[in-house]
Coordinates of C-alpha atoms in Angstrom, one line a residue:
X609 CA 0.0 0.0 0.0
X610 CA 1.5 3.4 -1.3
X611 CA 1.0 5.9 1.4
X612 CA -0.5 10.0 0.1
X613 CA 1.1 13.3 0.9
X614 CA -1.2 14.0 3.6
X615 CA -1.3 10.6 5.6
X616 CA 2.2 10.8 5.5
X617 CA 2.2 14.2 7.0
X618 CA -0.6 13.3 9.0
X619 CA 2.1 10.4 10.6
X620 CA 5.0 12.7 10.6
X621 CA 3.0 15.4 12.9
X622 CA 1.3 12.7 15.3
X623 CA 5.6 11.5 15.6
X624 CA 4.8 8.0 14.7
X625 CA 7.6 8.4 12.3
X626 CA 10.3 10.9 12.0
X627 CA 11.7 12.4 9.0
X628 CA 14.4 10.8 9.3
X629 CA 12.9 7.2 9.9
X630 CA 11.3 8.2 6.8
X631 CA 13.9 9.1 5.0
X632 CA 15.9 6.2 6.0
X633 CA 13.2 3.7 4.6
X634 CA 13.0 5.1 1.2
X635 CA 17.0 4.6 1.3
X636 CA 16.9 1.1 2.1
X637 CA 14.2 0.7 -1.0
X638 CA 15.9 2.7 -3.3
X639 CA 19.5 0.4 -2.4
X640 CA 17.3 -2.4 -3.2
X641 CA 15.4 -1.9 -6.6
X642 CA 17.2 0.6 -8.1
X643 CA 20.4 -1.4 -9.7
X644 CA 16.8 -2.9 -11.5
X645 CA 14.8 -0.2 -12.4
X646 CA 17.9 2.4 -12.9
X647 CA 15.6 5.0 -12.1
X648 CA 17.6 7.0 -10.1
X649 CA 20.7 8.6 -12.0
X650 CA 22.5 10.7 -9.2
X651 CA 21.9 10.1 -5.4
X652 CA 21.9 12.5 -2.6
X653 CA 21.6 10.8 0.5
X654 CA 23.4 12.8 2.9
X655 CA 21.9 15.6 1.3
X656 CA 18.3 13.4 2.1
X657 CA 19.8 12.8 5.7
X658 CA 20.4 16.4 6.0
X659 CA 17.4 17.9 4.8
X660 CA 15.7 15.1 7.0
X661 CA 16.7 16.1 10.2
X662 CA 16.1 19.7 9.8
X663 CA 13.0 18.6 8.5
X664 CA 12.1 17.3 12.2
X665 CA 13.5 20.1 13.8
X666 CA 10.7 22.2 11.9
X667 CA 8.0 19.8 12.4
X668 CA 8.9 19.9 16.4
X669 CA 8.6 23.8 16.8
X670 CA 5.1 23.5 14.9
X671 CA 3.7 25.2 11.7
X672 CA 5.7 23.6 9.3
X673 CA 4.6 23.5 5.8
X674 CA 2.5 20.2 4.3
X675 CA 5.7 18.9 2.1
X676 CA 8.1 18.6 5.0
X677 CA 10.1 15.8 6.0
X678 CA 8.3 14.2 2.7
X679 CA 11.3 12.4 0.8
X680 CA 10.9 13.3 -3.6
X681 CA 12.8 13.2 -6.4
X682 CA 13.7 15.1 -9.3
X683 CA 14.0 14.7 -12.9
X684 CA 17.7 15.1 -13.8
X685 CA 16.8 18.4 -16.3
X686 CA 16.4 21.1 -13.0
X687 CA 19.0 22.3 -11.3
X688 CA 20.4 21.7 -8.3
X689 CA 22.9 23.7 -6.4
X690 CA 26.3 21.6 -6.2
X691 CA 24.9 18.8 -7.0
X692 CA 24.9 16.7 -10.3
X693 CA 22.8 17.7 -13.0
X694 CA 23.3 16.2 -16.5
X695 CA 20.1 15.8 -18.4
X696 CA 21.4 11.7 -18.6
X697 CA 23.7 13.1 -21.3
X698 CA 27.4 13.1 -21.7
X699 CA 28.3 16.4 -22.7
X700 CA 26.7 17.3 -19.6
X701 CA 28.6 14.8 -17.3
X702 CA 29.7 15.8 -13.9
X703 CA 28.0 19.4 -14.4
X704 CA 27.2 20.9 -11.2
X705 CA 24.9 23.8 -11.3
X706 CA 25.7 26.3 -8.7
X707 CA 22.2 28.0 -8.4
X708 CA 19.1 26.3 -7.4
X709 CA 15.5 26.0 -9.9
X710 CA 13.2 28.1 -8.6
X711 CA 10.8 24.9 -8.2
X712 CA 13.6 22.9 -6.1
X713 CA 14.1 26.7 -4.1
X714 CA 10.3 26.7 -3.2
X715 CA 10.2 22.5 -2.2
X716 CA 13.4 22.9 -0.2
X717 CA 12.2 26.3 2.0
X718 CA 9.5 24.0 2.8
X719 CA 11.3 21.3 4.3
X720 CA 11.1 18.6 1.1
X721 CA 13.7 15.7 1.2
X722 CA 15.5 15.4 -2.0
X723 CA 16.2 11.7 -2.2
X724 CA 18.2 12.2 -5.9
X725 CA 17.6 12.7 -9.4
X726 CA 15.8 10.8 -12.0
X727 CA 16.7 9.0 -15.3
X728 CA 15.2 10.7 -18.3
X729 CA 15.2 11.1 -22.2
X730 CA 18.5 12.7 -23.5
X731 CA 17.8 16.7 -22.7
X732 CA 14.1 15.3 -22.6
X733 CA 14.1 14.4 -26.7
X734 CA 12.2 11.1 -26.6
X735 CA 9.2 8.5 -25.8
X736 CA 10.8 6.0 -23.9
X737 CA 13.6 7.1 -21.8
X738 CA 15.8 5.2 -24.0
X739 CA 17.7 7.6 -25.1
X740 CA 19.8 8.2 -21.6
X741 CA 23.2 7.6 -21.7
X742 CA 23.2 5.6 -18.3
X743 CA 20.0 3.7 -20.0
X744 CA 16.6 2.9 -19.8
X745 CA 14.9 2.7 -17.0
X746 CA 12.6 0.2 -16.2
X747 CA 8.4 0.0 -15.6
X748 CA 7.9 -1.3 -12.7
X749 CA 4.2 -2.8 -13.6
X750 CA 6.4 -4.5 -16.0
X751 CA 10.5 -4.5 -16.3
X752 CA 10.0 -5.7 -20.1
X753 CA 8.7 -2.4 -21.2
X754 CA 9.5 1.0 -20.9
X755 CA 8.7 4.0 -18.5
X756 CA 7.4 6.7 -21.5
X757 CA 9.4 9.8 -21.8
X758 CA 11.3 11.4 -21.2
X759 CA 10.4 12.0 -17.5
X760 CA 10.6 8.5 -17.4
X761 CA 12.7 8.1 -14.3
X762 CA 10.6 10.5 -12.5
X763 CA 7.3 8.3 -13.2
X764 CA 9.2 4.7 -12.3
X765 CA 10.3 6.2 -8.9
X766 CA 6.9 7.3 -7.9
X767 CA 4.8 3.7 -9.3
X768 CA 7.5 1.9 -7.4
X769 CA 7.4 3.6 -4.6
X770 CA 11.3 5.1 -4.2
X771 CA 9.5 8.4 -3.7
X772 CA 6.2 10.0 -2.3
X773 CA 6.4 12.2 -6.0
X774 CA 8.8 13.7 -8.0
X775 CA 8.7 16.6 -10.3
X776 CA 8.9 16.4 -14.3
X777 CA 9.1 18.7 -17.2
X778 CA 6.9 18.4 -20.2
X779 CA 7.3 19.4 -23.9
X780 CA 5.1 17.5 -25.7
X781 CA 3.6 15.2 -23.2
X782 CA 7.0 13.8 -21.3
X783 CA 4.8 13.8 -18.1
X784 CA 2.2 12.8 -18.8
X785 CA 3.1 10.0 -21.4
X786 CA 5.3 7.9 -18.6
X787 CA 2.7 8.6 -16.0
X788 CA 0.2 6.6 -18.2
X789 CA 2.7 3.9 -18.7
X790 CA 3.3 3.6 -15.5
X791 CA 0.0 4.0 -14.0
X792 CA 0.7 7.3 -11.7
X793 CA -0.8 10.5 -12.0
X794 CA 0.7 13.4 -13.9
X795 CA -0.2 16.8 -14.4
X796 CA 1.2 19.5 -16.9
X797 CA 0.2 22.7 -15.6
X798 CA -0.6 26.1 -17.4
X799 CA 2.4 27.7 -19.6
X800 CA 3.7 30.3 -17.3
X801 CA 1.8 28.4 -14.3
X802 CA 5.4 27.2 -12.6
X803 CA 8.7 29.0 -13.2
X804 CA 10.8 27.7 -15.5
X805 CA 13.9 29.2 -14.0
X806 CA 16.7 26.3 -13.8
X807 CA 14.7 23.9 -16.1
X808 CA 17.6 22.9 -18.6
X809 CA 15.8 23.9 -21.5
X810 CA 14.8 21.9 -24.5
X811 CA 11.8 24.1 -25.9
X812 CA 11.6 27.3 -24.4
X813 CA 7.8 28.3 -25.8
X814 CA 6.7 24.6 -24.9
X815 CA 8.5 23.2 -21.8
X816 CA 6.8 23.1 -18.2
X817 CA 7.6 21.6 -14.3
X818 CA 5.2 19.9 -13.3
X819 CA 4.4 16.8 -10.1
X820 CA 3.9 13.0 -10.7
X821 CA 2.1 11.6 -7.6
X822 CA 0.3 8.3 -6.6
X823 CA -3.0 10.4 -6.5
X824 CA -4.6 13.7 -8.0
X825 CA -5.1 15.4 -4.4
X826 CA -1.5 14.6 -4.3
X827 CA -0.5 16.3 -7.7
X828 CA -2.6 19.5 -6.1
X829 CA -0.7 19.9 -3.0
X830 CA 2.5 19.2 -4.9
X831 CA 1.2 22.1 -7.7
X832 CA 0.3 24.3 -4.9
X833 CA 3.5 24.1 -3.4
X834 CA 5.7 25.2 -7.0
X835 CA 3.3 27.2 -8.6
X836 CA 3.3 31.2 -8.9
X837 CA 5.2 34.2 -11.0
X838 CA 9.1 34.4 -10.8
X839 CA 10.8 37.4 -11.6
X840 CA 13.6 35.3 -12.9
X841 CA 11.0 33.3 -15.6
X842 CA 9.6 36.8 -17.9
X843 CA 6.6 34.1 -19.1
X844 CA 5.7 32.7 -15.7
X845 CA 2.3 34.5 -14.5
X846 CA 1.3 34.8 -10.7
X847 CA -2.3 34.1 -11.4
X848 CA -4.8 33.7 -8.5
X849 CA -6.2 30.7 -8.1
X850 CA -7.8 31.5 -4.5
X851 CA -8.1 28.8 -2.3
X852 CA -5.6 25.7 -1.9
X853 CA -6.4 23.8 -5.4
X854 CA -6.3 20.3 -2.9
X855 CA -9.4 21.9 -1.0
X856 CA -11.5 22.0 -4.3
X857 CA -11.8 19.0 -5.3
X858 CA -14.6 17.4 -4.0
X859 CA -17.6 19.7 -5.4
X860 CA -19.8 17.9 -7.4
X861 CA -19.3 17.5 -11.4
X862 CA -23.0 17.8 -11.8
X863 CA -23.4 19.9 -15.1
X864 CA -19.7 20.2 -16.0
X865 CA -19.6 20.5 -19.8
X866 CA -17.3 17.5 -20.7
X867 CA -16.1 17.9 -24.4
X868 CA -14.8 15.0 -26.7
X869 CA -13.1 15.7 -30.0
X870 CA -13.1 12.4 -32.5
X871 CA -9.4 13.6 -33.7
X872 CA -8.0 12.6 -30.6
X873 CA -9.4 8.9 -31.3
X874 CA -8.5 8.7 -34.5
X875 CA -5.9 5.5 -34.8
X876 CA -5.8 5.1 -30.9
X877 CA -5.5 1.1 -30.0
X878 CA -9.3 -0.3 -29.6
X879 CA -8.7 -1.9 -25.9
X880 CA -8.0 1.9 -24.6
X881 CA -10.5 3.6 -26.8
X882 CA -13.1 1.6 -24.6
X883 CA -11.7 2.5 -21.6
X884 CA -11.7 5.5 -22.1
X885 CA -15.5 5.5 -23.4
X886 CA -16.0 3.8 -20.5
X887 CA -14.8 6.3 -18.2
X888 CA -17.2 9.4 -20.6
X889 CA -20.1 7.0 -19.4
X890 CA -19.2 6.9 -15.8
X891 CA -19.2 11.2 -15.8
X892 CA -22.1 11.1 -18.0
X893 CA -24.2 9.1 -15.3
X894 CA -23.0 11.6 -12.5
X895 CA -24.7 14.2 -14.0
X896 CA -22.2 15.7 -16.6
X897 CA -23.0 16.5 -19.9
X898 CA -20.9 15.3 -23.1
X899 CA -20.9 17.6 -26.0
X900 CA -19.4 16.0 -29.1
X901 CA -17.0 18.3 -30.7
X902 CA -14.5 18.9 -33.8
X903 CA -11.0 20.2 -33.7
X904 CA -10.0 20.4 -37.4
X905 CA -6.3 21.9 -36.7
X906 CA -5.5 18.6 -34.5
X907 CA -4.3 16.8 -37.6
X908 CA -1.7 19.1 -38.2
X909 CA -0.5 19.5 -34.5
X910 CA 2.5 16.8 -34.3
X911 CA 4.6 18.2 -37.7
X912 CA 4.1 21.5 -36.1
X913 CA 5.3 20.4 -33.0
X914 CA 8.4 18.7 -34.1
X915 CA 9.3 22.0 -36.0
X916 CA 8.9 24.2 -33.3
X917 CA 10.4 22.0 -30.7
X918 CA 13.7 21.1 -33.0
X919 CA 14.3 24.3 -34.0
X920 CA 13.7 25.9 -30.1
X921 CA 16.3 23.0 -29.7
X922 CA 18.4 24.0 -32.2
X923 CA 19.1 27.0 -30.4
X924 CA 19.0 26.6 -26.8
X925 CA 21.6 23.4 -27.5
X926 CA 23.7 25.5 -29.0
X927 CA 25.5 26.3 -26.0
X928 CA 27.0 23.0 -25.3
X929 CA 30.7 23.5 -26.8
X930 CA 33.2 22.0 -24.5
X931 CA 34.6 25.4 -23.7
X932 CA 32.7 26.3 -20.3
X933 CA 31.5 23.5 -18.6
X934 CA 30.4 19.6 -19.2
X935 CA 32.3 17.0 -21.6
X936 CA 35.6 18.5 -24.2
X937 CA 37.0 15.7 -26.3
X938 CA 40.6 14.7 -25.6
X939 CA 42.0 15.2 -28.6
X940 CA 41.7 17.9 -31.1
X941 CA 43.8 20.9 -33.6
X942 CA 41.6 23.9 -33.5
X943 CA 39.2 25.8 -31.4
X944 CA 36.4 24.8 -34.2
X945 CA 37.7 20.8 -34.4
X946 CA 37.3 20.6 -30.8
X947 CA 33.9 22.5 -30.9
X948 CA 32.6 20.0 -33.6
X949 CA 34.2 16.9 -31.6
X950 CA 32.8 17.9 -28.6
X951 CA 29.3 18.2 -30.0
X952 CA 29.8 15.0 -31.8
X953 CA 30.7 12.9 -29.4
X954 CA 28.8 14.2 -26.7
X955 CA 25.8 14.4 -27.6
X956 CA 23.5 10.7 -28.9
X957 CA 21.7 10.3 -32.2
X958 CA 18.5 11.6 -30.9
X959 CA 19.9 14.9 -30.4
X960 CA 21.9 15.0 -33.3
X961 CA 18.9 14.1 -35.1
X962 CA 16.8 16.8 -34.0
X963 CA 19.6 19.6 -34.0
X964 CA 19.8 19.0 -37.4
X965 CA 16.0 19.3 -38.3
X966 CA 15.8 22.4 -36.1
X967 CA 18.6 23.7 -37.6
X968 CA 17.5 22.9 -41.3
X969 CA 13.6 24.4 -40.3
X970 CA 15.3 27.8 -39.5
X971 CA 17.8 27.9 -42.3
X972 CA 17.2 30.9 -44.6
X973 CA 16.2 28.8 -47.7
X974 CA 13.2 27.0 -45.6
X975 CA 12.2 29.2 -42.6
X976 CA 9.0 30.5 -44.1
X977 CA 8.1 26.9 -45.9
X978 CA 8.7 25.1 -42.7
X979 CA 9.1 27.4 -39.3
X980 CA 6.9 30.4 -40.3
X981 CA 4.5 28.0 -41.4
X982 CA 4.0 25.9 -37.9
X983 CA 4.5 29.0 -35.9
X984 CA 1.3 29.7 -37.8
X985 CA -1.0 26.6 -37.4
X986 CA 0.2 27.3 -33.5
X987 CA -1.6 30.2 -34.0
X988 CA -4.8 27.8 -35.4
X989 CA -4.7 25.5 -32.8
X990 CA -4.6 28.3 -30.4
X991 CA -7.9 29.7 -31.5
X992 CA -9.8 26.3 -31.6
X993 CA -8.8 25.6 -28.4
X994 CA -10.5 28.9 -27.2
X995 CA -13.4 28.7 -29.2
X996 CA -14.0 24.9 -27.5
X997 CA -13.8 25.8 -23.9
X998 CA -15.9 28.5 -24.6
X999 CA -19.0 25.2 -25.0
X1000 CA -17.1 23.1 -22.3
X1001 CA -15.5 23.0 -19.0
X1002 CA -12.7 20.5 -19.2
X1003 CA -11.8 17.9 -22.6
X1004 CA -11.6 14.0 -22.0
X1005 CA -8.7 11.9 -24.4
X1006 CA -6.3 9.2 -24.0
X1007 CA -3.0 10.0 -22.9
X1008 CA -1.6 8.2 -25.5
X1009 CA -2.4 6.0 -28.3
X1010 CA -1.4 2.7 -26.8
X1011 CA 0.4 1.3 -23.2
X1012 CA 3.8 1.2 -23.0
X1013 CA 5.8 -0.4 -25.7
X1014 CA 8.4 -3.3 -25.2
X1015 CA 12.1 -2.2 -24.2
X1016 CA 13.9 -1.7 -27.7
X1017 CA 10.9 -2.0 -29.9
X1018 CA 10.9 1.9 -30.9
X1019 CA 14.6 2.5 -31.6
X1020 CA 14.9 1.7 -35.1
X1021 CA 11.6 4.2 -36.3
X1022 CA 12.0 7.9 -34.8
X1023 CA 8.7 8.2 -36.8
X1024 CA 7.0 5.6 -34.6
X1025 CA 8.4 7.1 -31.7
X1026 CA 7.3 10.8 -32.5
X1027 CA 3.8 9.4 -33.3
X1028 CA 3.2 8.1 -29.9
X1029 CA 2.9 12.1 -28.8
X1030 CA 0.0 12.8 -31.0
X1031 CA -2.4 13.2 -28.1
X1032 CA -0.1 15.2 -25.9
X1033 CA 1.3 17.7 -28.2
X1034 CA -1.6 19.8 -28.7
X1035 CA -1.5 20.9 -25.2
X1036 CA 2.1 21.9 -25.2
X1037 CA 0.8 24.0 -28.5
X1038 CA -1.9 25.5 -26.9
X1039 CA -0.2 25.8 -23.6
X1040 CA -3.2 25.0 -21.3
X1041 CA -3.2 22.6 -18.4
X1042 CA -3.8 18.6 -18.9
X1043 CA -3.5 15.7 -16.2
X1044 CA -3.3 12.0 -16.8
X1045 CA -5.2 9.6 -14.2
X1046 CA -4.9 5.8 -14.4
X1047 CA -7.8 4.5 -16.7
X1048 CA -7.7 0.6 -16.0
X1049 CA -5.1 -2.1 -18.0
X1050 CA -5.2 -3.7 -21.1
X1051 CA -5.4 -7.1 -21.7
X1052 CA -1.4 -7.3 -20.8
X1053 CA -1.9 -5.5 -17.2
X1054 CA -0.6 -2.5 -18.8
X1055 CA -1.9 0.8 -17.1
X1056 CA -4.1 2.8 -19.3
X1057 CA -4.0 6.7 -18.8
X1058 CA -6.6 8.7 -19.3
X1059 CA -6.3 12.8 -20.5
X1060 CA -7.9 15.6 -19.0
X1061 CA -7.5 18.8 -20.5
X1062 CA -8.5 22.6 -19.5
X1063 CA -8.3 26.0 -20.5
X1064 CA -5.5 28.3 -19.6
X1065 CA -5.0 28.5 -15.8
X1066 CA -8.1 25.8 -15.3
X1067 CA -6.5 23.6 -13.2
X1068 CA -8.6 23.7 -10.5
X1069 CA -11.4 22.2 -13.2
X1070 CA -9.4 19.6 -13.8
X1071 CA -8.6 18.3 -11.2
X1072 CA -11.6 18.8 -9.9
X1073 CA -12.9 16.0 -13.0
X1074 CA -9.7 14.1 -12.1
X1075 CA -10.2 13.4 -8.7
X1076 CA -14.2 12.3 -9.4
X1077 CA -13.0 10.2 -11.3
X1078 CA -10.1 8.6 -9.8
X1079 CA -12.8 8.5 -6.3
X1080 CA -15.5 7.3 -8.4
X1081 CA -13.9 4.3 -10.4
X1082 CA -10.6 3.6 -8.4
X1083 CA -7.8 3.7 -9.8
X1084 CA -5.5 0.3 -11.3
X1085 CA -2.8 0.9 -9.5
X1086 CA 0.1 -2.0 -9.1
X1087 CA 2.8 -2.7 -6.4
X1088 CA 6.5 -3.6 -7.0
X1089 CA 7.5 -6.0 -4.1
X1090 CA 9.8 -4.1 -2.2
X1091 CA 8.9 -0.6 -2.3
X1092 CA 8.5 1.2 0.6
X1093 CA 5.8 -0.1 2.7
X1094 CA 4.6 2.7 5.2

């Protein structure tokens, strides 16, 4: 049994555990699966042990906040002062960030035990985690398939139990993807909801922090606890969203406009198609009302996506050159030769491969046929997405077209890979908030994740719809003998 946010607070304030105890019990867990899983990358015990014990000094003189003396992790893309933070690449190896994300700033004033940092997609770029230079992790529903990506690490530590929840970054659904596959929650908040400040960046316009928990009160506290305006982040937004998000969940869903858009069906596998109808039904009978609706521009939403997102990387990547920090090659006879070794050997094909279309899209021969083009449909997608929620409250879709996929069955077929996005990326476009909730298994025990989707700065909608849901049908969630059992 997995225990929440609160009961573990609840137990840490009535001292039948200490943060330490606590602490120390995740360890021992985390000693034991992880040369399995490899979900952890970096760890930081004595930082844990640390953080820990002042945790239980706060939590003796009273007041202290929900989160502390609760052990996390953190995906291996936000920065951590002094301690290692590589994106799981190699021209990143050993980097130590001497500043703190704004994110990890906020957990830590609040007494949050960082237990280490989690395996992930090569500077996020992938479906499966694979890409990692220390390599894949594993699901723990099922060590023969993958996590999802690219916050892959952060979803394995969380189903297996190595942390109460962990923080992600999405791009194009790299939390909420890997929450699906491994049958945790997820939520990608508002763009601008959560500084980006420290988030080793991938795609500025599209990439946002967000919590993967074992429930969706959980993701609330967690979101309420990162969100806000940073003057450090010009696009985050302090927008107020009144009272504690965790508080408002349990108002009834009678009347909430529920929309559902065929193009998100379209080619999705037939066993989670029926879950997902199955779950429509379920809101349906609780008084909610389904309005079937159309959202043309969909079609076009995973080309623009790739353009935008490679050529965002294109740039932001452009900074890795062997010169100030990370991985130089050994051996070279000019300041350029070593630039282009460096960058070579550093980065994997996965990067290379998306450098080079980002680069091509915003070459001077095809930046209005391919980059001005996309930057346009955005625009589209934008404006359907407006004109939806102006008829409906929240939108219902899978999180992905199928469970998770064998370990080394995507590999050979970018393509494939980039396909398995094409429910995610239109909320990355359209930056508005979107949670995944465990949906049931397919016939395989895989979890099934179902999508729900808001306008701009509705997450309390959401999750409100989440949490009915989750209450309401129970959610499939597995154990992995040997995780923490508090």
């Amino acid at each position: 049994m997995r225990a929440g946010i609160t009961e573990l607070a609840t137990r840490l304030r009535n001292r039948e555990i200490s943060a330490v105890e606590l602490t120390k019990a995740y360890i021992d867990a985390i000693e034991k699966l992880n040369p399995t899983l490899n979900a952890y990358v970096h760890l930081t015990f004595d930082t844990a042990m640390k953080a820990a014990r002042q945790a239980d000094q706060m939590l003796k003189e009273g007041d202290a906040p929900l989160l502390c003396g609760i052990p996390m992790a953190l995906k291996d893309n936000i920065c951590t002062d002094g301690l290692t933070t590589t994106c799981c690449s190699k021209i990143l190896q050993d980097f130590k960030p001497y500043y703190d994300a704004t994110v990890w700033e906020k957990l830590k004033s609040q007494g949050a035990v960082l237990l280490g940092k989690t395996n992930m997609d090569e500077f996020a770029m992938g479906s499966t985690s694979e890409t990692s230079c220390y390599g894949a992790p594993l699901n723990p529903r099922n060590t023969n398939y993958v996590t999802g990506g690219s916050s892959g690490g952060s979803a394995a530590v969380v189903g297996a139990n190595l942390a109460a929840y962990s923080l992600g970054s999405d791009t194009g659904g790299s939390i909420r993807q890997p929450a699906s596959f491994c049958g945790v929650v997820g939520l990608k908040p508002t763009y601008g909801a959560v500084s980006r400040y420290g988030l080793i960046a991938y795609g500025s316009s599209l990439d946002q922090i967000g919590p993967m928990t074992n429930s969706v009160k959980d993701a609330a506290i967690v979101f309420d606890a990162i969100k806000g305006g940073d003057k450090r982040d010009q696009t985050s937004v302090e927008y107020e969203y009144g009272s504690s998000l965790a508080e408002c969940m349990d108002r009834d869903i009678k009347g909430m406009r529920i929309g559902v858009a065929e193009e998100f069906f379209s080619g999705i596998n037939p066993e989670i198609k029926s879950k997902i109808e199955e779950a429509i039904k379920l809101f349906e009978r609780n008084g909610a009302v389904i309005e079937n609706i159309s959202l043309p521009a969909l079609k076009l939403a995973l080309p623009v996506y790739y353009i935008i997102a490679c050529a965002e990387a294109s740039s932001n990547l452009g900074r890795y050159d062997g010169i100030r920090y990370g991985y130089r090659t050994s051996s070279y006879t000019s300041i350029e030769d070593m630039i282009v070794k460096t960058r070579s050997e550093g980065f994997g094909d996965e990067v290379k491969r998306r450098i080079m279309l980002g680069t091509y899209v915003l070459s001077s021969g095809y930046y209005d046929a391919y980059y001005k083009k996309a930057c346009l449909i955005r625009e589209e997608i934008n404006r359907e997405f407006y004109t939806v929620f102006e008829k409906c409250d929240v939108l219902i879709a899978p999180t992905a077209p199928n469970t998770a996929f064998p370990l080394n069955c995507k590999g050979a077929s970018p393509v494939e890979m980039y396909l398995s996005d094409i429910c995610t990326v239109p909320v990355n476009i359209a930056g508005v908030p979107a949670i995944s909730v465990p949906c049931g298994e397919d016939a395989k025990g895989l979890p099934v994740g179902m999508q729900i989707i808001g306008r701009r700065f509705g997450e309390a909608t959401i999750l409100q719809a989440a949490h009915f849901y989750e209450q309401s049908a129970g959610k499939v969630i597995g154990t992995y003998e040997g995780g923490v059992g508090i």
